[in-house]
Every structure is written in structure tokens, then in C-alpha cells.
Amino acid sequence: MLASDEKKNILSPTETTSSESPAIINASGHQQELERNFGLWAIVGLALTAGNTWIAFGGSLTVAIYNGGSPGVIYEFIVVSVLYWSVAASIAELASAMPSAGGVYHWASVTAGRHGRWVGFFAGWWNFFAWIFGLASTVQILSAQLTSMYAISHPGFVTERWHIFVTYVIATWVVTAVVLFANRAMPRIEQAGLFFLLAGVVISIIVCAVMPGITGNGYATSPSVWKEWVNSTGYSSDGFVFLAGMLNGAFAVGTPDITSHMAEEIPRPSSNIPKAVLAQYITGFVTALCYSIAILYAVTDLDAVLDQPYSFTLTAIYEQATGSYAGTVGLLVVVFIPTFVGILGIHLTASRMFWTLARDRATPFPSFFSKVNPHLKNPANSIVFCAISSTILGCIYLGSATAFSAFVGSFAVLGFLSYISAILPHLIGGRKSVRPGRFSMGATGFVVNAVAVCFILTFTVIFCFPFALPINAATMNYACLIVGGLTFLIAAFWAFVQKGYSGPEYVPLEAEDMPKNAV
């Protein structure tokens, strides 16, 4: 517990730090060390660009198409989005009540009660690994975009894995340099990313909707887009194929906890984080749905898309839609800019997550990684550590694309485990373990939390099934193996550090920060 003199200096989520109070304790129970640079629009920009829903959805289209064809792509996305809203609402409520850069790590430590120390510890590490794998996956997508733009501009060029790796390493450290040295510029960068993301989806939809008619390539038929179910997975049950195909939509929908990790860099996080989550999910759903319909109508030769020589899926789709190399490159540039800004947000999130673990002595060399650089005004050591971790994963890609896919493919399962570590104890405890913040669902929260828990439990199992039959080394789903192995390592580390680990503090919001009418 906090000492009595520290409690007098608790910083409520509606306050900001000042030079006169350098030792203020924030709502997470720690000294406020980071500047609150991010306003509402900046954090919305971070949420949307890091989620990159319509871009991620288009990038995973060739995988999604096997699980039902075009109708499967659309309907699976709609269903998983609706179910994911329950998770997002549950996350937003906890983030409003306990605004902390630790996110699910902090919430699980509190909602799990007397088991909070170890539950929060596992939740924190699951969440960190999820974000590191998400970072590596997104950098790989960016590298595939760049090499595809070069390949389509140079006919006859054959993309090798090492081309993508070199681009991956360069991109990783360029992003790291921006995150390290442009801390105060990040809010403006994220706002610019928001503009390019929204402008990009409008441009892409218009081009894909208009150009096939101008070029004479024509459009896909409405039955092929909306009705003709295609099961190319080898599973006999179309129902199971539909459920398994929702993984692609879940990957595109994004992660609802991303803005929660910036809670200590946002004024009024108790209200601004739920607003950002709402904007992320509503905007992401609408843009991705409209975009998916546009590009599915633009694809008349699906086999050419599935057998394309490019490393980025959308390249062949844009080539069919525009009928020209220049048009394809132009649309890929429109995708590239928000993707780059999105990686900045993901790197920020991963580094903040690791930093919060370090300041609670839940990492190796905690004193080193918990430091905030006084000149850069950010946890520079944790930022560099995340860059090194991402680079190591890139080396795995160079050696084996299958092994790399196995690691980054466990992103969704690891994220789910960290979410349920906070939501399930909160539900079992009657939702009484924390004082509500600005956003509270009241009695409705029982239903929403229950739906979120059922969704996570069910799909954690389904997402561990092989992607297709028959099974071989390339089609095997290694998520269960990766998650199990990492959990074993976390347990071993817990046994080593548990005596010196106490976990984060719970500082209830002040009375004036509580909602007058929780709904």
C-alpha cells in the first residue's frame, strides 16, 4: 500500500504533472515520469493506425478466402467484429477505472484479488509477447509492401526471402529511431497517420470500385461475392470452417488494449481511453467492411491472386483493379504510409508494456529497463529492447518463414489469454473489485463481460486448430506449442522472481472523477 504522505499526492486522471510537483503519484500507483503529450485525436490516431483494420483485412485476404470464399470473408468479419465489441467494451471499462500503462497486467493484478500477484504477472507477460509478435508481424507486412512495390515496378524481378529480411531490419531500426528521438512529435505524427488512413481507405474504395469498369476488366458477380460458399480447407464441417475463418477477421479487427498502455501520457485517460476504443472499433468496422466489398468485386480472377508472385497480397488485387503498374504502386503507397505510422504506435505500446513490467521488478535487469531517459522523456532502454527482440524474430524469418509465422501467429491467442486474465476475475468477483471510472456499463456489464469470456474461451481453442487438412509442417498451427512454451518460461521466471515481486498498486479514482450516472 502507498504511504500516507504519498496518498496525498495521488494524481487523478484529470490532472497533469507540473514542475512544482515532481513526485506526484499517478493513478497507477507509480510516480508520474512521462509527459502527457497525447490529446484525444492523437490517441485516436494511434488506435486506428496501429489497428489498421482495413489494411490488415486486405493483407490477410488470401488466407481468409480459403474459409468460405468471398462470402466467408465478409460474414466472418461481421460476426467476429460484433463479438469483439464485447471484449473492447470490457477493456474500455477497466481502462477507465484503472488508467495505467500496464493495461491488462495492472487490471488482472487487482481483479484477481488474493491471486492477483501471479495472475497479473502471467497476464503482463502474455500481453507483452503478444505485442512483440504483433510488432514483428506488422514490420514484416511493411517489408512485403516495399518489396512488392519494387517488384511490380521491375518486371522479371523475383523477390527472395533475404530481400524482405533486409528491408525488415532497416524498417525496424528506422521506426525505433523515430520512437526514440521524436517523442514529443509522436502525437502530431499519429494525427497525420489518422488523416492518411481515412483518406487512404476512401481513395482505395473509389479506385477499386471505378477502375475495373474503365479498364474493361469488369467485376465479380454478386452471387460470387455474397452467396457462393467455397470451402478449400479440407474440413468437412462448414460451420467449423466459418468459426475458424473468424481468426482472419480477429487479426484485422485489432487489439482493444492498445490505447490503455498510453494512459500515463494522456490527459483525462478515464474518459479519453474509452472514447479512443469506441472510435477504433466503429471506424475500423465501417472502413474494413466497405473496403472488403470494394476489393472483392474488383477481383475477377481469384486464382491469379492466390498464385501471385508478390509477397504482399494486395498487389495482385490492385493490379487487377487498376489494370496498370502505376495505379498498383499508387494504391500501395496509400497503404504504406498509415502502415508505417501504425508500426510506430505498436512499438510505443510494446515498449510501454515492457517498461511497466520492469518498474514492478517483473523483468530481468528491472532497474535498467525501468529507467526513463531524462533527455528523451521516454523509456529508451525498453524501446531498444523491443527493437532487438523484433530483429531477432526477423532472423527467425530469414531462417524459416514457417517458424516466423508460428511465432507471430500466436499473437491472437496470447492477447486473448491476457484479456481473460483481467475480465474473468472481474466477472467472478461480481464486478466489485474496482471503483468505476468515467465509463461504466453498470448492470449491463455482467452480460457484456460474460459474452466476452465465452467468446475468448471458445475461440482460444478454435484458433489452435490446424488451418487446413491434411496437415503438414507448413499447414500445422503451432500456436498451442508457442503459447505453451512461453507460458512454461514465464512460470519458471515467476518461480525465480516471486519473492521480490509485489505487483502494481491499485489507486481508486477520486470521488470527483467518478461518473454521476454510470450507463
GROMACS .gro file of C-alpha atoms in nm, residues 111-113 115 420-433 445-446 449-450 453 457:
model
   24
  111THR     CA    1  -0.940  -0.804  -1.017
  112ALA     CA    2  -0.788  -1.143  -0.927
  113GLY     CA    3  -0.781  -1.045  -0.558
  115HIS     CA    4  -0.433  -1.440  -0.657
  420ILE     CA    5  -0.941  -1.304  -1.992
  421SER     CA    6  -0.694  -1.285  -1.701
  422ALA     CA    7  -0.848  -0.948  -1.616
  423ILE     CA    8  -1.208  -0.984  -1.737
  424LEU     CA    9  -1.292  -1.327  -1.589
  425PRO     CA   10  -1.184  -1.245  -1.228
  426HIS     CA   11  -1.368  -0.914  -1.259
  427LEU     CA   12  -1.686  -1.102  -1.356
  428ILE     CA   13  -1.647  -1.376  -1.093
  429GLY     CA   14  -1.594  -1.113  -0.824
  430GLY     CA   15  -1.929  -0.955  -0.907
  431ARG     CA   16  -1.759  -0.658  -1.074
  432LYS     CA   17  -1.695  -0.510  -0.729
  433SER     CA   18  -1.315  -0.520  -0.720
  445GLY     CA   19  -2.161  -0.512  -1.776
  446PHE     CA   20  -2.240  -0.858  -1.640
  449ASN     CA   21  -1.831  -0.945  -1.967
  450ALA     CA   22  -1.994  -1.291  -1.985
  453VAL     CA   23  -1.538  -1.450  -2.160
  457LEU     CA   24  -1.260  -1.925  -2.417
   0.00000   0.00000   0.00000
